[in-house]
CSV table of C-alpha atoms in Angstrom, one decimal:
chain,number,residue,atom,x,y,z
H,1,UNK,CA,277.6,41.0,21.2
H,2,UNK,CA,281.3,40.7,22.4
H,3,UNK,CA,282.9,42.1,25.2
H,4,UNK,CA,283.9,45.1,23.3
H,5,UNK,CA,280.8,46.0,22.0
H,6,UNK,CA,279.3,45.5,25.5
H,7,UNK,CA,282.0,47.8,26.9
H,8,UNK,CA,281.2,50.6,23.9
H,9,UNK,CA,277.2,50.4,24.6
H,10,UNK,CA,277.7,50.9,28.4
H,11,UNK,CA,280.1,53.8,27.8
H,12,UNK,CA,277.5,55.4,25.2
H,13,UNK,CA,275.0,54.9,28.5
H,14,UNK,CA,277.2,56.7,30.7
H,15,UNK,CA,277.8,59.5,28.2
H,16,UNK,CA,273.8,59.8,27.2
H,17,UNK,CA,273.8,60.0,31.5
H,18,UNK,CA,276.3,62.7,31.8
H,19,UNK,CA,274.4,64.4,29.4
H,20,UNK,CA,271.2,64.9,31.2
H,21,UNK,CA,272.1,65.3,34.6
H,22,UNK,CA,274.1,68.2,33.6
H,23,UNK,CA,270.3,70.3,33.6
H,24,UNK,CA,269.1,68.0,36.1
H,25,UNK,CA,269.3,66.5,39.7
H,26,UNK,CA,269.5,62.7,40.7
H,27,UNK,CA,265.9,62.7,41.8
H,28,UNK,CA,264.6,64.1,38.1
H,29,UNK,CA,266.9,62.1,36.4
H,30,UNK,CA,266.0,59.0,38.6
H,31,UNK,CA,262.3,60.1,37.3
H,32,UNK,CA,263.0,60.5,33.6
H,33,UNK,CA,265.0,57.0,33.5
H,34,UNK,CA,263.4,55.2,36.2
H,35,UNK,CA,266.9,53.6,37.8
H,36,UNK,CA,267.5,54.6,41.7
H,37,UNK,CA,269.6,57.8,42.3
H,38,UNK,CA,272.4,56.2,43.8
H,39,UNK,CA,272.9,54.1,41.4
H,40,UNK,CA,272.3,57.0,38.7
H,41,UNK,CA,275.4,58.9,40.6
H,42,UNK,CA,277.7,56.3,40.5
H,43,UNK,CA,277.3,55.5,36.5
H,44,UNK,CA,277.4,59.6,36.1
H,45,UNK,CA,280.6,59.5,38.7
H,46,UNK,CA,282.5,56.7,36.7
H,47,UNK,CA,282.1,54.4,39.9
H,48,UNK,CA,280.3,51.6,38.2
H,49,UNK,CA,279.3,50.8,34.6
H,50,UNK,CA,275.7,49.9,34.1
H,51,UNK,CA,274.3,46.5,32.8
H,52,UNK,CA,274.1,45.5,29.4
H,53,UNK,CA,270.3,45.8,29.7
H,54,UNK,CA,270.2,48.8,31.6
H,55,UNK,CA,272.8,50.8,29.0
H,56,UNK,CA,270.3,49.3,25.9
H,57,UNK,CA,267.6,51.0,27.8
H,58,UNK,CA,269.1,53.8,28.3
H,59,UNK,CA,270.5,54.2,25.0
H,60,UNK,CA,267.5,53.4,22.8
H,61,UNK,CA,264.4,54.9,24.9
H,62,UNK,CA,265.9,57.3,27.6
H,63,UNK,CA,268.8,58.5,25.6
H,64,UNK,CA,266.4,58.6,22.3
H,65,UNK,CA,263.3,60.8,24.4
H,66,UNK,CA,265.8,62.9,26.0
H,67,UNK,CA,268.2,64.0,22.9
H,68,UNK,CA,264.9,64.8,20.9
H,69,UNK,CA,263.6,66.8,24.2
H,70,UNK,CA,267.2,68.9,24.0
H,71,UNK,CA,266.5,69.1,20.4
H,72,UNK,CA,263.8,71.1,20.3
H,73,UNK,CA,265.0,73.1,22.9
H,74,UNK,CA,268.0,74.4,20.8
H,75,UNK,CA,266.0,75.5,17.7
H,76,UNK,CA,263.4,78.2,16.2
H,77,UNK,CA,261.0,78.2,13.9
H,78,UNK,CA,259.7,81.6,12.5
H,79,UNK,CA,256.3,82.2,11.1
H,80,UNK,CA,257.5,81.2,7.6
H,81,UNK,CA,258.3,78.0,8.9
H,82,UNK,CA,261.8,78.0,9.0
H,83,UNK,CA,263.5,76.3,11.0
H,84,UNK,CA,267.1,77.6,12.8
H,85,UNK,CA,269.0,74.7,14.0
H,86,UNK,CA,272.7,76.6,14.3
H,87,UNK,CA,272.9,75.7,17.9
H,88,UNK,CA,272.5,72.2,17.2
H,89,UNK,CA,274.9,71.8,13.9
H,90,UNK,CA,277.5,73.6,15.3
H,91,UNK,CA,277.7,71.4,18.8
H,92,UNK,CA,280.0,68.3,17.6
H,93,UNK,CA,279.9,66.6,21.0
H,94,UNK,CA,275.6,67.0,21.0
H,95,UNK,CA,275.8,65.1,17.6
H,96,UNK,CA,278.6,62.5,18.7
H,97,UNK,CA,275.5,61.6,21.1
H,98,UNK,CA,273.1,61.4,18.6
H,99,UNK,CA,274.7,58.9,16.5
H,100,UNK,CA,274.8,56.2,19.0
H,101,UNK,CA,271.1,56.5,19.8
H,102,UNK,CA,270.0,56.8,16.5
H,103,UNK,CA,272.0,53.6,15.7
H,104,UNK,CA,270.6,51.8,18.4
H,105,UNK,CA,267.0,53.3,18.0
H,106,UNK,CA,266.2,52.7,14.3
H,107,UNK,CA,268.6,49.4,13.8
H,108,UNK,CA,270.7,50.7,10.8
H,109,UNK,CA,273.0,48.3,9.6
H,110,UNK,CA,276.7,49.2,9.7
H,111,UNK,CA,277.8,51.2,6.5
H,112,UNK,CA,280.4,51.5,4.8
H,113,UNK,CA,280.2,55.0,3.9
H,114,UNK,CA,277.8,58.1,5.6
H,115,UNK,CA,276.3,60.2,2.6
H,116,UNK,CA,275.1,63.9,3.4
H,117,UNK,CA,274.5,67.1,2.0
H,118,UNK,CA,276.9,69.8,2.0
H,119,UNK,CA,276.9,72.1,4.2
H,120,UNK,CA,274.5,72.0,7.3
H,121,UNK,CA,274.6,67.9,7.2
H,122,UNK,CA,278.1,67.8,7.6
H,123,UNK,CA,278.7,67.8,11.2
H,124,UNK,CA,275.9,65.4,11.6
H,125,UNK,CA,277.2,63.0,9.0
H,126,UNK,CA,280.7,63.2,10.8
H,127,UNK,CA,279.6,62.3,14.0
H,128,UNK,CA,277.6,59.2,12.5
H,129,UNK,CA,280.6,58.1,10.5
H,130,UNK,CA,282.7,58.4,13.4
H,131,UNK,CA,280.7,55.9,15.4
H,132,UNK,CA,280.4,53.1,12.4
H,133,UNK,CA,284.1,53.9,11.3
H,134,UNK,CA,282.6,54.9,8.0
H,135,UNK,CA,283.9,56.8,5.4
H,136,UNK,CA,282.2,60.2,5.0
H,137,UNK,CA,281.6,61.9,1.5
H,138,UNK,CA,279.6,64.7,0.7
H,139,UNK,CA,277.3,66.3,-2.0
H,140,UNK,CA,278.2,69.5,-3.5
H,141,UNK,CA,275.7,72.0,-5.3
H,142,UNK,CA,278.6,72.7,-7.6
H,143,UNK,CA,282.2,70.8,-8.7
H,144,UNK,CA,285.3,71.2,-7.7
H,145,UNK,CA,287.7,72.0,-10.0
H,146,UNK,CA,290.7,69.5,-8.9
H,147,UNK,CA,288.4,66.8,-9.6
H,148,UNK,CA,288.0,64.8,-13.0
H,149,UNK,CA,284.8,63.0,-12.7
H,150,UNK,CA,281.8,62.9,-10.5
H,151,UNK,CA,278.1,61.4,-9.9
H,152,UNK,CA,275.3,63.6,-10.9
H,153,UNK,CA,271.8,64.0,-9.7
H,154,UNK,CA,269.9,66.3,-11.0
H,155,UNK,CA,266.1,67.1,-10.3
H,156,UNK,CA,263.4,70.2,-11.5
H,157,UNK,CA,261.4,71.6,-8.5
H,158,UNK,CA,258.1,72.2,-8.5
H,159,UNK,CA,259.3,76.0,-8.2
H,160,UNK,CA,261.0,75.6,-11.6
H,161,UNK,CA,264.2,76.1,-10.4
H,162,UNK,CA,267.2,72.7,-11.3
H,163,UNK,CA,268.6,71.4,-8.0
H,164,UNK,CA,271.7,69.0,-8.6
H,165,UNK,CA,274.0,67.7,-6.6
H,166,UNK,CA,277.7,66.1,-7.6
H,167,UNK,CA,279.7,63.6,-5.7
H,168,UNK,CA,283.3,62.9,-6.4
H,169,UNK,CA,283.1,59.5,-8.4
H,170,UNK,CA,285.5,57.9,-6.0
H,171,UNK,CA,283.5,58.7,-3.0
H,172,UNK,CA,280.8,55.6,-2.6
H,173,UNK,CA,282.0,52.1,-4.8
H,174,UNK,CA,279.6,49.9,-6.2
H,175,UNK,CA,278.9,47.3,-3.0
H,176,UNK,CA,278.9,49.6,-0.5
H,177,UNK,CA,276.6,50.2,1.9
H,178,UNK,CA,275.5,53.8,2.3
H,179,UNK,CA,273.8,55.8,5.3
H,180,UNK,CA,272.3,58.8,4.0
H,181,UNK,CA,271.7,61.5,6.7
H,182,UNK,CA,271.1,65.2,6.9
H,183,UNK,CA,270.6,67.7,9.5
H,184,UNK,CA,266.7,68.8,7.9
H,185,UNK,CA,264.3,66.9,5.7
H,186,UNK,CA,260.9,68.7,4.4
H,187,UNK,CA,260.2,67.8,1.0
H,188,UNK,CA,262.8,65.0,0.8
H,189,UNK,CA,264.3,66.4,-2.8
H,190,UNK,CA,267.7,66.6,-1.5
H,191,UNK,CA,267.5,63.1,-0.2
H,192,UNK,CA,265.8,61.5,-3.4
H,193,UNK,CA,268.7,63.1,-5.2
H,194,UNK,CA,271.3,61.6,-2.7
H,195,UNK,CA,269.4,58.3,-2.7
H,196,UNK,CA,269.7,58.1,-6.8
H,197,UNK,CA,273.3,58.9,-6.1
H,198,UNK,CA,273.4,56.1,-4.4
H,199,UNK,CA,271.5,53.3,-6.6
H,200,UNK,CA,273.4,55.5,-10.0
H,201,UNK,CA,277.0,53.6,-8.3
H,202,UNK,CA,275.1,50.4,-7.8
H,203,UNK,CA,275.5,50.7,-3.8
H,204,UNK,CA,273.0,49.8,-1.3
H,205,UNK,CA,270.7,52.1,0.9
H,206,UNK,CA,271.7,51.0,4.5
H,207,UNK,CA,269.2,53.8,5.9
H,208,UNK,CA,268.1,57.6,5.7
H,209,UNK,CA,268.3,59.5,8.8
H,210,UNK,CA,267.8,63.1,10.3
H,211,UNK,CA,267.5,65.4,13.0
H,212,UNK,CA,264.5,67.3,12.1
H,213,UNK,CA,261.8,66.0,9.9
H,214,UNK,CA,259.6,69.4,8.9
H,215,UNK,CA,255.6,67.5,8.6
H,216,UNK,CA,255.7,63.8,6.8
H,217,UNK,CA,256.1,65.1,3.3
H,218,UNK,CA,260.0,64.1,3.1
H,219,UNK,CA,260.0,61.2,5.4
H,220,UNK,CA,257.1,59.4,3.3
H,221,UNK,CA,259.5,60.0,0.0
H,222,UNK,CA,261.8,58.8,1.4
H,223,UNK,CA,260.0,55.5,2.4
H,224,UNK,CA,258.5,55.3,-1.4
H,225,UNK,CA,262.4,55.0,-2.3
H,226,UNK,CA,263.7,52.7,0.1
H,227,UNK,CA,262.7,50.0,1.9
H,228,UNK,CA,266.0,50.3,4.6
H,229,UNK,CA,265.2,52.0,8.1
H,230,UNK,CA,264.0,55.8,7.9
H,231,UNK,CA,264.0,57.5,11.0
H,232,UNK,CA,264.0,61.3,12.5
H,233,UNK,CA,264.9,62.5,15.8
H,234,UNK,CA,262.0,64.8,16.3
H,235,UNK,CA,259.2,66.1,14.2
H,236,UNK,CA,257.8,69.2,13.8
H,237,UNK,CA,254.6,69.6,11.8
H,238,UNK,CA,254.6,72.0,9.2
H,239,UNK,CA,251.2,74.1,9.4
């Protein structure tokens, strides 16, 4: 690790930090982490940085535990089993968070583009891009017109109704290394179809990621595709 990255993993620290103590004091966040308070204030005060051991720490188990905690704070689900997420999809400096721990917590290799879903898995897919410098490009349930030629997946549900998805053909090259994320996974259709999007280009499957996994169905699908890291924030079973 070079002195850069050092400098950007203590920073992402700090900010994970900042981002609990503002619904806690020094002594619980002294608890949750298990560094001293004063030393907790003067990271969150921008007096010190913390080590490079202590900011891993923080990053991959604190920072990991605590976003998933504030996750399932911010969302619903009703008795259908839907699940409302709005207030976490629509909070762009919550998801610039969450793309540093996830990094750091499920070890995906840098990609060279971030593949999502439009529209929900947009925000989340910016905020991941933004932190690899990654292209973003997106799947869209229907084509645009100023566009000549695209990548299509297509699938039949079990319901019987056609889900497909189109990508602008210029979007992911052949070579490339692609993170596939979305805000939701349940069945894992929309992220088979993404994934064949993926192998139909000749890319490479750098890793599948989400906020919410909805029971194992679409996580385990996911892992029968791939063999590159599959992780969710949280998980909610689906009974």
């Amino acid at each position: 690790m070079n002195r850069a990255e050092k400098a950007a993993l203590q920073l992402r620290a700090v900010a994970v930090l900042r981002t609990l103590k503002r619904s806690r004091t020094y002594d619980e966040l002294a608890e949750l982490t298990g560094l001293p308070a004063g030393d907790l204030n003067r990271y969150v005060n921008g007096h010190v940085l913390p080590g490079i051991e202590r900011a891993r720490e923080t990053v991959e188990s604190v920072g990991r535990e605590a976003l998933a905690e504030e996750l399932e704070s911010r969302i619903s689900v009703d008795d259908e089993g839907y699940v409302d997420n709005s207030e976490v999809v629509f909070d762009q400096s919550f998801l610039d968070l969450v793309a540093p721990v996830a990094a750091e917590s499920f070890a995906f290799d840098r990609p060279d583009v971030v593949l999502t879903a439009a529209t929900d898995g947009i925000t989340l897919g910016a905020a991941m891009a933004s932190y690899f410098d990654a292209d973003i490009a997106y799947a869209k349930k229907r084509k645009e017109t100023a566009v000549e030629e695209f990548v299509e997946s297509r699938q039949r549900l079990a319901s019987g109704i056609e889900l497909t998805y189109y990508l602008p053909a210029d979007a992911v090259s052949a070579g490339d290394t692609v993170l596939v994320v979305d805000d939701l996974i349940r069945s894992g259709e929309t992220q088979e179809l993404l994934l064949d999007i993926v192998t139909q280009v000749n890319a490479t499957v750098g890793g599948v990621f989400t906020l919410i996994a909805v029971g194992d169905e679409g996580m385990d699908r996911a892992r029968e595709i791939t063999d590159a890291p599959v992780g969710a924030l949280t998980t909610f079973d689906d009974r």
